[in-house]
Amino acid sequence: MTREMEERDALDAYSRTVIRVAERLAPSVANLRVLRSTHGGVVAAGAGSGIVLTTDGFMLTNAHVVAGGGRGRAVFVDGREAGFRVIGADPLSDLAVLRADITDLAPAELGDAGGLSVGQLVVAIGNPHGFAGSVTAGVVSALGRSLPARAGRTVRAIDNVIQTDAALNPGNSGGALADSRGLVVGVNTAVAGIGLGLAVPINEATRTIVGALMADGRVRRAYLGIVGGSRPLPPAARRHGSRGEGLEVVEVLPGSPAAAAGLRPEDLILSVDGAPMTTVDELQGLMVADRIGRSVTMRVLRAGEPVDVRLTPAELDVA
């Protein structure tokens, strides 16, 4: 077999994979038109894409896609169109769940972004600039990226974001990023530059968020009320920390659980309930709904000596 034939066969195999994914997923991705009611009537408030989760109309998209309105219209590749309403949105994960007034939809199958590798083929399906059912392909360029998200005065990082060179454009937000088997491994969320698209990963954490939005319309998180940053442990104190670093308390917010427990600026957090703490992301990862109202033990380094502080996380108010 000549080199030219080998290259043609490889290209044909690549094309067949993309075609197979597109045929499988296109019916499960809708074009969303977000609407907002005003004194002058109903006006357009945004556009994007949505991924069908269930046959009876539950859909997944980005929170920023529906931030301008609580309802809209969903158009599917078979020509059907239906109204939808927002069931719940979580700006801190940039995920939202919708319910379309339609049945007999084709749900997408969710995968697990934890199994991705850099260089792996991925396919993006969405509606850039309103062009329904658009398909682009590329590779996973990087894994483990972080993307800042804000709700009111609260800022958190979306962890394990997928970076891809599959072309994404306005309107792709909320659409599917799929692997070569057609499993949705990410929700396209941002264009950071030419050839630099980002997607919220589908993993255990995001599945929990989606489940909470479907059931309750909101996501509950625990809250301590500190501002902090990573800092190396002083040489004389490194015997107290297993990683050689801790999380320094820079500020304690007045009226917060941390303030009530007596946590102080310059305290160096070593662990929470025995789990080592070196970054803000690690601490945020512990602040799940189950922690609300349940006392935790925080070991801190204060004036060079370890001190155990008991505090009870409250529910985070993102209003």
Coordinates of N, CA, C and O in Angstrom, one line a residue, residues 180-256:
S180 N -15.4 10.0 20.3 CA -15.6 9.3 19.1 C -16.7 8.2 19.1 O -17.1 7.7 18.1
R181 N -17.2 7.9 20.3 CA -18.3 7.0 20.4 C -19.7 7.7 20.4 O -20.7 7.1 20.5
G182 N -19.6 9.1 20.4 CA -20.8 9.8 20.4 C -21.3 10.1 21.8 O -22.5 10.6 22.0
L183 N -20.5 9.8 22.8 CA -20.9 10.1 24.2 C -20.6 11.6 24.5 O -19.5 12.1 24.2
V184 N -21.5 12.3 25.2 CA -21.2 13.7 25.5 C -20.3 13.8 26.7 O -20.6 13.3 27.8
V185 N -19.1 14.4 26.5 CA -18.1 14.5 27.6 C -18.0 15.9 28.1 O -17.2 16.1 29.0
G186 N -18.6 16.9 27.4 CA -18.5 18.2 27.8 C -19.6 19.1 27.3 O -20.3 18.7 26.3
V187 N -19.8 20.2 27.9 CA -20.8 21.2 27.4 C -20.0 22.4 27.0 O -19.4 23.1 27.8
N188 N -20.1 22.7 25.7 CA -19.3 23.8 25.2 C -19.7 25.1 25.8 O -20.9 25.5 25.9
T189 N -18.7 25.9 26.3 CA -19.1 27.1 27.2 C -18.4 28.4 26.8 O -19.0 29.4 27.0
A190 N -17.2 28.3 26.1 CA -16.5 29.6 25.9 C -15.6 29.4 24.7 O -15.0 28.4 24.5
V191 N -15.3 30.6 24.1 CA -14.3 30.7 23.1 C -13.2 31.6 23.6 O -13.5 32.8 23.8
A192 N -12.0 31.1 23.9 CA -11.0 31.9 24.5 C -10.0 32.5 23.4 O -9.1 33.2 23.8
G193 N -10.2 32.1 22.2 CA -9.4 32.5 21.1 C -9.5 31.6 19.9 O -10.2 30.6 20.0
I194 N -8.9 32.0 18.8 CA -8.9 31.1 17.6 C -8.3 29.8 17.9 O -7.2 29.7 18.4
G195 N -9.1 28.7 17.7 CA -8.6 27.4 18.0 C -8.5 27.1 19.5 O -7.7 26.1 19.9
L196 N -9.2 27.8 20.3 CA -9.1 27.6 21.7 C -10.5 27.7 22.3 O -11.0 28.7 22.7
G197 N -11.2 26.5 22.3 CA -12.5 26.4 22.9 C -12.5 25.7 24.2 O -11.6 24.9 24.5
L198 N -13.4 26.0 25.1 CA -13.5 25.4 26.4 C -14.8 24.8 26.7 O -15.9 25.3 26.2
A199 N -14.8 23.7 27.4 CA -16.1 23.0 27.7 C -16.1 22.5 29.1 O -15.1 22.1 29.7
V200 N -17.3 22.7 29.8 CA -17.5 22.2 31.1 C -17.5 20.7 31.1 O -18.3 20.1 30.2
P201 N -16.8 20.0 31.9 CA -16.7 18.5 31.7 C -18.0 17.8 32.3 O -18.6 18.3 33.2
I202 N -18.3 16.7 31.7 CA -19.3 15.8 32.3 C -18.5 14.8 33.2 O -17.7 14.0 32.7
N203 N -18.8 14.9 34.4 CA -18.2 14.0 35.4 C -19.1 13.9 36.6 O -20.3 14.3 36.6
E204 N -18.6 13.3 37.7 CA -19.5 13.0 38.8 C -20.0 14.3 39.4 O -21.2 14.4 39.8
A205 N -19.1 15.3 39.5 CA -19.6 16.6 40.1 C -20.6 17.3 39.2 O -21.6 17.8 39.8
T206 N -20.5 17.3 37.9 CA -21.5 18.0 37.1 C -22.8 17.2 37.0 O -23.9 17.7 36.9
R207 N -22.7 15.8 37.1 CA -23.9 15.0 37.1 C -24.7 15.4 38.4 O -25.9 15.4 38.4
T208 N -24.0 15.6 39.5 CA -24.7 15.9 40.8 C -25.4 17.3 40.6 O -26.5 17.5 41.1
I209 N -24.7 18.2 40.0 CA -25.3 19.6 39.8 C -26.5 19.4 38.9 O -27.6 20.0 39.2
V210 N -26.4 18.7 37.8 CA -27.6 18.5 36.9 C -28.7 17.9 37.6 O -29.9 18.3 37.5
G211 N -28.4 16.9 38.4 CA -29.5 16.2 39.2 C -30.2 17.2 40.2 O -31.4 17.2 40.3
A212 N -29.4 18.0 40.8 CA -30.0 19.0 41.8 C -30.8 20.0 41.0 O -31.9 20.4 41.5
L213 N -30.4 20.5 39.9 CA -31.2 21.4 39.1 C -32.5 20.8 38.6 O -33.5 21.5 38.6
M214 N -32.4 19.6 38.2 CA -33.7 18.9 37.7 C -34.6 18.7 38.9 O -35.9 18.9 38.7
A215 N -34.1 18.3 40.1 CA -35.0 18.0 41.2 C -35.5 19.3 41.9 O -36.6 19.3 42.3
D216 N -34.5 20.2 42.2 CA -34.8 21.3 43.1 C -34.8 22.7 42.4 O -35.1 23.7 43.0
G217 N -34.2 22.8 41.2 CA -34.1 24.0 40.5 C -33.0 24.9 41.0 O -32.8 26.0 40.6
R218 N -32.1 24.4 41.9 CA -31.0 25.1 42.4 C -29.9 24.2 42.9 O -30.2 23.0 43.1
V219 N -28.7 24.7 43.2 CA -27.6 23.9 43.7 C -27.3 24.5 45.1 O -27.0 25.7 45.1
R220 N -27.3 23.7 46.1 CA -26.9 24.2 47.4 C -25.4 23.9 47.7 O -24.9 22.9 47.3
R221 N -24.7 24.9 48.2 CA -23.3 24.8 48.5 C -23.0 25.3 50.0 O -23.7 26.2 50.4
A222 N -22.1 24.7 50.6 CA -21.7 25.2 51.9 C -20.7 26.4 51.8 O -20.1 26.6 50.8
Y223 N -20.6 27.1 52.9 CA -19.9 28.4 52.9 C -19.2 28.6 54.2 O -19.8 28.4 55.3
L224 N -17.9 29.0 54.2 CA -17.2 29.3 55.4 C -16.9 30.8 55.6 O -16.9 31.2 56.8
G225 N -16.7 31.5 54.6 CA -16.5 32.9 54.7 C -15.0 33.4 54.9 O -14.8 34.2 55.7
I226 N -14.1 32.8 54.1 CA -12.8 33.2 54.2 C -12.3 33.5 52.8 O -12.8 33.0 51.8
V227 N -11.3 34.4 52.7 CA -10.5 34.6 51.5 C -9.1 34.1 51.7 O -8.5 34.4 52.8
G228 N -8.6 33.3 50.9 CA -7.3 32.7 51.1 C -6.4 32.5 49.9 O -6.9 32.7 48.8
G229 N -5.2 32.0 50.1 CA -4.4 31.6 49.0 C -3.3 30.6 49.5 O -3.0 30.6 50.7
S230 N -2.7 29.9 48.6 CA -1.7 28.9 48.9 C -0.4 29.6 49.4 O 0.0 30.7 48.9
R231 N 0.3 28.9 50.4 CA 1.5 29.5 50.9 C 2.4 28.3 51.4 O 1.9 27.4 52.1
P232 N 3.7 28.4 51.1 CA 4.6 27.3 51.7 C 4.6 27.4 53.2 O 4.5 28.5 53.8
L233 N 4.7 26.3 53.8 CA 4.8 26.2 55.3 C 6.2 26.7 55.7 O 7.2 26.4 55.0
P234 N 6.3 27.5 56.8 CA 7.6 27.8 57.3 C 8.4 26.6 57.6 O 7.9 25.5 58.0
P235 N 9.8 26.6 57.4 CA 10.6 25.4 57.5 C 10.4 24.8 58.9 O 10.3 23.5 59.0
A236 N 10.3 25.6 59.9 CA 10.1 25.0 61.3 C 8.8 24.3 61.5 O 8.6 23.5 62.4
A237 N 7.8 24.6 60.6 CA 6.5 24.0 60.8 C 6.1 22.9 59.8 O 5.0 22.4 59.8
R238 N 7.1 22.5 58.9 CA 6.7 21.6 57.9 C 6.4 20.2 58.4 O 5.8 19.4 57.7
R239 N 6.8 19.9 59.6 CA 6.4 18.6 60.2 C 4.9 18.5 60.4 O 4.4 17.4 60.6
H240 N 4.2 19.6 60.4 CA 2.8 19.6 60.7 C 2.0 19.5 59.4 O 0.8 19.2 59.5
G241 N 2.6 19.6 58.2 CA 1.8 19.6 57.0 C 2.4 18.5 56.1 O 3.6 18.4 55.9
S242 N 1.6 17.6 55.5 CA 2.1 16.5 54.7 C 2.5 16.9 53.3 O 3.2 16.2 52.6
R243 N 2.1 18.1 52.8 CA 2.5 18.6 51.5 C 3.5 19.7 51.4 O 3.8 20.2 50.4
G244 N 3.8 20.2 52.6 CA 4.8 21.4 52.6 C 4.1 22.7 52.3 O 4.8 23.7 52.2
E245 N 2.8 22.7 52.1 CA 2.1 23.9 51.8 C 0.8 23.9 52.6 O 0.3 22.9 53.1
G246 N 0.3 25.1 52.8 CA -1.0 25.3 53.5 C -1.8 26.3 52.8 O -1.4 26.9 51.8
L247 N -3.0 26.6 53.3 CA -3.9 27.6 52.7 C -4.0 28.8 53.7 O -4.6 28.6 54.8
E248 N -3.4 29.9 53.4 CA -3.3 31.0 54.3 C -4.6 31.8 54.2 O -5.2 32.1 53.2
V249 N -5.2 32.1 55.4 CA -6.3 32.9 55.6 C -5.9 34.4 55.4 O -5.2 34.9 56.2
V250 N -6.4 35.0 54.3 CA -6.1 36.4 54.1 C -7.1 37.4 54.7 O -6.8 38.4 55.2
E251 N -8.4 36.9 54.6 CA -9.5 37.7 55.2 C -10.5 36.8 55.7 O -10.8 35.8 55.1
V252 N -11.2 37.2 56.8 CA -12.3 36.5 57.4 C -13.5 37.5 57.3 O -13.5 38.6 57.8
L253 N -14.5 37.0 56.6 CA -15.7 37.9 56.3 C -16.5 38.0 57.6 O -16.8 37.0 58.2
P254 N -16.9 39.3 57.9 CA -17.7 39.5 59.1 C -19.0 38.7 59.1 O -19.7 38.6 58.0
G255 N -19.4 38.2 60.2 CA -20.7 37.5 60.3 C -20.7 36.1 59.7 O -21.7 35.4 59.6
S256 N -19.5 35.6 59.2 CA -19.4 34.3 58.6 C -19.2 33.2 59.6 O -18.8 33.5 60.7

